Each structure stands twice: as C-alpha cells, then as structure tokens.
Coordinates of C-alpha atoms in Angstrom, one line a residue:
Chain A
X1161 CA 148.2 112.0 287.4
X1162 CA 146.8 113.4 290.6
X1163 CA 143.5 115.3 291.0
X1164 CA 144.0 117.3 294.1
X1165 CA 140.6 116.8 295.6
X1166 CA 139.5 114.4 298.4
X1167 CA 136.5 112.9 296.8
X1168 CA 135.8 109.6 295.2
X1169 CA 136.3 109.7 291.5
X1170 CA 133.3 109.0 289.3
X1171 CA 135.4 106.5 287.5
X1172 CA 138.8 105.1 288.3
X1173 CA 141.6 106.8 286.3
X1174 CA 144.2 104.2 285.3
X1175 CA 147.2 104.5 283.0
X1176 CA 146.4 102.8 279.7
X1177 CA 149.8 101.1 279.6
X1178 CA 152.2 99.9 282.2
X1179 CA 155.0 102.1 283.6
X1180 CA 158.3 101.8 281.8
X1181 CA 160.3 98.7 282.4
X1182 CA 163.3 98.8 284.6
X1183 CA 166.8 98.9 283.0
X1184 CA 167.9 95.4 282.2
X1185 CA 165.1 94.4 279.8
X1186 CA 166.7 93.8 276.5
X1187 CA 165.3 94.5 273.1
X1188 CA 166.4 92.7 270.0
X1189 CA 166.8 95.9 268.1
X1190 CA 168.7 98.3 270.4
X1191 CA 171.5 99.2 268.1
X1192 CA 171.6 102.9 267.7
X1193 CA 170.9 104.1 264.2
X1194 CA 172.0 107.6 263.4
X1195 CA 169.1 108.2 260.9
X1196 CA 166.2 107.7 263.2
X1197 CA 165.2 110.6 265.4
X1198 CA 164.9 110.3 269.1
X1199 CA 161.6 110.9 271.0
X1200 CA 161.1 111.9 274.6
X1201 CA 158.2 110.2 276.4
X1202 CA 156.6 111.4 279.6
X1203 CA 154.8 108.6 281.5
X1204 CA 151.8 108.9 283.7
X1205 CA 152.3 108.6 287.5
X1206 CA 149.9 108.9 290.4
X1207 CA 151.7 111.7 292.2
X1208 CA 152.3 114.5 289.9
X1209 CA 149.5 117.0 289.7
X1210 CA 147.9 117.6 286.3
X1211 CA 148.2 121.4 286.7
X1212 CA 151.9 120.9 287.5
X1213 CA 152.6 118.7 284.6
X1214 CA 150.9 121.1 282.1
X1215 CA 152.8 124.0 283.6
X1216 CA 156.1 122.2 283.3
X1217 CA 155.4 121.5 279.6
X1218 CA 154.7 125.2 279.1
X1219 CA 157.8 126.2 281.0
X1220 CA 160.3 123.8 279.4
X1221 CA 159.0 123.7 275.8
X1222 CA 157.3 127.0 275.3
X1223 CA 154.0 125.2 274.4
X1224 CA 150.8 127.2 274.6
X1225 CA 148.5 126.5 277.5
X1226 CA 146.2 124.6 275.2
X1227 CA 148.9 122.4 273.8
X1228 CA 150.5 121.8 277.2
X1229 CA 147.1 120.9 278.6
X1230 CA 146.4 118.5 275.7
X1231 CA 149.8 116.8 276.1
X1232 CA 149.2 116.4 279.8
X1233 CA 145.8 114.8 279.1
X1234 CA 147.4 112.4 276.6
X1235 CA 149.9 111.4 279.3
X1236 CA 147.1 111.0 281.8
X1237 CA 144.6 109.0 279.6
X1238 CA 147.0 107.1 277.4
X1239 CA 149.6 106.4 279.9
X1240 CA 152.4 108.2 278.1
X1241 CA 152.9 110.8 275.4
X1242 CA 155.7 112.1 273.2
X1243 CA 156.6 115.6 274.3
X1244 CA 159.6 116.3 272.1
X1245 CA 161.8 114.8 269.4
X1246 CA 165.1 115.5 267.7
X1247 CA 168.7 114.5 268.0
X1248 CA 170.0 112.3 270.7
X1249 CA 171.7 115.2 272.4
X1250 CA 168.5 117.3 272.5
X1251 CA 166.5 114.3 273.8
X1252 CA 169.0 113.8 276.6
X1253 CA 168.8 117.4 277.6
X1254 CA 165.0 117.4 277.5
X1255 CA 164.9 114.3 279.6
X1256 CA 167.2 115.9 282.1
X1257 CA 165.1 119.0 282.4
X1258 CA 162.0 116.9 282.9
X1259 CA 163.8 114.9 285.6
X1260 CA 164.7 118.1 287.3
X1261 CA 161.0 118.7 287.6
X1262 CA 160.2 115.3 288.9
X1263 CA 158.5 114.0 285.7
X1264 CA 158.9 110.4 284.7
X1265 CA 160.6 110.9 281.3
X1266 CA 162.5 108.4 279.1
X1267 CA 163.9 108.5 275.6
X1268 CA 164.1 106.1 272.7
X1269 CA 164.5 106.1 268.9
X1270 CA 161.4 106.7 266.9
X1271 CA 160.0 103.6 265.2
Chain B
X346 CA 141.2 115.9 287.3
X347 CA 140.5 118.4 289.9
X348 CA 141.8 121.6 291.4
X349 CA 142.4 122.2 295.1
X350 CA 139.9 124.9 295.9
X351 CA 140.9 127.7 298.3
X352 CA 139.1 130.9 299.0
X353 CA 142.2 132.8 297.9
X354 CA 145.7 131.8 297.1
X355 CA 148.4 132.6 299.5
X356 CA 150.9 132.7 296.7
X357 CA 150.4 135.5 294.1
X358 CA 152.1 137.2 291.3
X359 CA 153.1 140.8 291.9
X360 CA 154.1 141.3 288.3
X361 CA 157.6 142.1 287.1
X362 CA 158.8 138.6 288.0
X363 CA 158.1 138.9 291.7
X364 CA 155.8 136.9 293.9
X365 CA 154.1 137.3 297.3
X366 CA 154.2 134.5 299.8
X367 CA 151.6 134.9 302.5
X368 CA 152.1 131.8 304.6
X369 CA 151.8 131.8 308.4
X370 CA 154.9 131.1 310.5
X371 CA 153.6 127.7 311.8
X372 CA 153.1 126.4 308.3
X373 CA 156.5 127.7 307.2
X374 CA 158.1 125.8 310.1
X375 CA 156.4 122.6 309.2
X376 CA 157.4 122.9 305.5
X377 CA 160.9 123.9 306.3
X378 CA 161.2 120.8 308.5
X379 CA 160.1 118.4 305.9
X380 CA 162.2 120.0 303.2
X381 CA 165.2 119.8 305.5
X382 CA 164.4 116.1 305.9
X383 CA 164.5 115.8 302.1
X384 CA 167.9 117.5 301.9
X385 CA 169.2 115.0 304.4
X386 CA 167.9 112.1 302.4
X387 CA 169.5 113.5 299.2
X388 CA 172.9 114.1 300.8
X389 CA 173.0 110.9 302.8
X390 CA 171.5 108.3 300.5
X391 CA 172.6 106.9 297.2
X392 CA 170.2 107.9 294.3
X393 CA 169.4 104.2 293.9
X394 CA 168.0 104.0 297.4
X395 CA 164.3 103.2 297.2
X396 CA 163.5 106.2 299.3
X397 CA 164.8 108.7 296.8
X398 CA 165.1 106.9 293.5
X399 CA 161.8 108.3 292.3
X400 CA 163.7 111.5 291.9
X401 CA 166.3 109.9 289.6
X402 CA 164.3 108.0 287.0
X403 CA 165.7 105.8 284.2
X404 CA 166.4 107.6 280.9
X405 CA 167.2 104.7 278.5
X406 CA 164.7 102.0 279.3
X407 CA 165.8 99.6 276.6
X408 CA 169.6 100.2 276.7
X409 CA 171.4 99.4 279.9
X410 CA 174.8 100.5 278.5
X411 CA 173.4 103.9 277.4
X412 CA 171.7 104.3 280.7
X413 CA 175.0 103.5 282.6
X414 CA 176.8 106.1 280.5
X415 CA 174.1 108.7 280.9
X416 CA 174.1 108.2 284.7
X417 CA 177.9 108.6 284.9
X418 CA 177.6 112.1 283.4
X419 CA 174.2 113.3 284.5
X420 CA 173.4 111.9 287.9
X421 CA 175.5 114.3 289.9
X422 CA 174.1 117.2 287.7
X423 CA 170.6 116.2 288.6
X424 CA 171.5 115.9 292.3
X425 CA 173.1 119.4 292.2
X426 CA 170.0 120.8 290.5
X427 CA 167.7 119.4 293.2
X428 CA 169.9 120.8 295.9
X429 CA 170.0 124.2 294.2
X430 CA 166.2 124.2 294.3
X431 CA 166.3 123.5 298.0
X432 CA 168.8 126.4 298.4
X433 CA 166.3 128.7 296.7
X434 CA 163.6 127.5 299.1
X435 CA 165.8 127.8 302.2
X436 CA 166.8 131.3 301.3
X437 CA 163.2 132.5 301.1
X438 CA 161.5 130.3 303.7
X439 CA 160.8 133.4 305.9
X440 CA 160.4 135.9 303.1
X441 CA 157.2 137.5 302.0
X442 CA 158.4 138.2 298.5
X443 CA 160.4 136.1 296.1
X444 CA 161.8 136.2 292.6
X445 CA 160.5 133.8 289.9
X446 CA 163.7 131.7 290.2
X447 CA 163.1 131.4 293.9
X448 CA 159.4 130.4 293.3
X449 CA 160.6 127.7 290.9
X450 CA 162.8 126.5 293.8
X451 CA 159.8 126.3 296.1
X452 CA 157.9 124.5 293.3
X453 CA 160.5 121.9 292.7
X454 CA 161.4 121.4 296.3
X455 CA 157.8 120.9 297.4
X456 CA 157.1 118.6 294.5
X457 CA 160.3 116.6 295.3
X458 CA 159.0 116.1 298.9
X459 CA 155.6 115.0 297.4
X460 CA 157.3 112.5 295.2
X461 CA 159.3 111.0 298.0
X462 CA 156.5 111.1 300.5
X463 CA 154.0 109.8 298.0
X464 CA 156.2 106.9 297.1
X465 CA 156.6 106.0 300.8
X466 CA 152.8 106.2 301.3
X467 CA 152.3 104.2 298.0
X468 CA 149.9 106.9 296.8
X469 CA 147.8 105.5 294.0
X470 CA 145.9 107.0 291.0
X471 CA 142.5 107.0 292.7
X472 CA 141.6 109.8 295.0
X473 CA 141.5 108.8 298.6
X474 CA 139.6 109.8 301.6
X475 CA 142.0 110.3 304.5
X476 CA 141.3 107.7 307.2
X477 CA 141.8 109.3 310.5
X478 CA 142.7 105.9 312.1
X479 CA 145.3 105.0 309.6
X480 CA 148.8 104.8 311.2
X481 CA 150.2 107.0 308.4
X482 CA 147.5 109.6 308.8
X483 CA 150.1 112.4 309.5
X484 CA 151.8 111.6 306.2
X485 CA 148.6 111.6 304.2
X486 CA 147.6 114.9 305.7
X487 CA 151.0 116.4 305.0
X488 CA 151.0 115.1 301.5
X489 CA 147.6 116.5 300.8
X490 CA 148.5 119.9 302.3
X491 CA 151.7 120.1 300.1
X492 CA 149.6 119.2 297.1
X493 CA 147.4 122.2 297.8
X494 CA 150.4 124.5 298.3
X495 CA 151.9 123.3 295.0
X496 CA 148.6 124.2 293.3
X497 CA 148.8 127.7 294.7
X498 CA 152.4 128.1 293.5
X499 CA 151.7 126.7 290.0
X500 CA 148.6 129.0 289.8
X501 CA 150.7 132.1 290.7
X502 CA 153.5 131.2 288.3
X503 CA 151.1 130.6 285.5
X504 CA 149.6 134.1 285.8
X505 CA 150.3 136.2 282.8

C-alpha cells in the first residue's frame, strides 16, 4: 500500500505474494462444497493508502481502529489477508462493498 | 507507511454528521475536471477496458464460471455505485459543508481517480521522487495532490 510521502523508503516494501491470478487459471478442486465456509481476501496494491484501507475496514466491518489497522498491516506486509468469512452470499456482498471502495478483494472457499 | 503532513486539514468534522470543506476555487476546478474525466471514462468504456478495469476487479479468481455469473448480476450494480459517488461529489463541489454520505462520495470518487491515474502511471510500491523532467510530471503531481486530499478526507471522516 501507499505511504503518502515523497521520500525514499528505508527499505523497499513489497508484497510477500503475487497478486491474484487472472480468471482462467483452473484449479483441480474448484467444485463448490456447501460445508466449507467462504473467506474474503483483500490483496495488497501499490495505490491504495494505508490510512484509507484501515478506514474502509472500520467502515464496512465495524472493526475497532486497532483491528482494522492490524488487518491493513497484514495486507501490506503479507500481501493479502482474510477480512471476513461466512456464507457464499455474505462473501459476495462483502467483496462487492470492498470493490465499491476500490479495494482488490476476492473470495474463495476456506481450506 | 507514512502520512501526508499538512499544517491543518482543509476537510474537518463539524460534528452531527456534517463536514466542512475549505478548498480554494482553483483547486475545486481542477478536481472537478479530473473527476469529470473519470465519469466520461466510466460511461464511455467497457469495464474490461484497461483504463478502468482496476475499478472492476475479479471476484472468483479460481472459478471462471462463478466469475461470469457474478459479473452478470453485479457489474452494473458496481458501475451504478461508482456513478452515485460521483453524483455526491458533483452536488457538493462548490459547497463549504457536506453530509457524511456526500463526504463518502468525495472519498470514493477521489480514490477512483487515483486508481485509474495510478494504473496509467504504473505507480509502484516504492515511494517516488517526482522528476520534474518526466513527460508525465503533471500526472504524478496530480496523483500526489489527490493522495494528500484523500488523507485529509479520511482523517476528517475518522474523527470520533
């Protein structure tokens, strides 16, 4: 995520994992199983401001400032984080609301 | 991560769900222009166009069929939502006060511009010094300015 400051960083900040693959990549186990919960992931990106991402987590999920900030830092340092989980319908709604705010969110069934 | 430091924020909470917008006219004109350009892109281009598709991310990464189904239902909803945010912005571009919903419209509109502009400029994770001789210097300056404005908005909205 973006630090909004025109200085050289002390160390480069890179996502720990690659961005999500484009649609078309197949997985051998993509059959939907009704028993496994769905998780919503937010992926790191170089444009969204850290303060903005943390605020969106507070706004959309009612998380405390501390939890929202920690989630945002997880996204930033680990490349992605699970921000919510539940039924498929809930996950689709959460993804939609995150997309409304310009975040890079995807959903998948929990392992 | 850093915070854009200003002496004082031009966006502030008045309490009771109302916000003060203290931006000079010249700045409002520039922002209105760029947001208007975003509106044109959204209404003229397909969401899959590389210039705007950052605003319409993939939902089901591993399931093309589920993704196609999701897009059938949700794509136009997402488009309408982004246009509604632009409407909130447009209705208050000259205002000195706004409701929380209108400030959310500012927030989402300005961030959408940043996403589109940042994608075009291929903004990376590392902080950059703006090179005054770079052919896209105007874009970088605008991008950086909008980042600062977004920080001011988020700061005001986050006030208890």
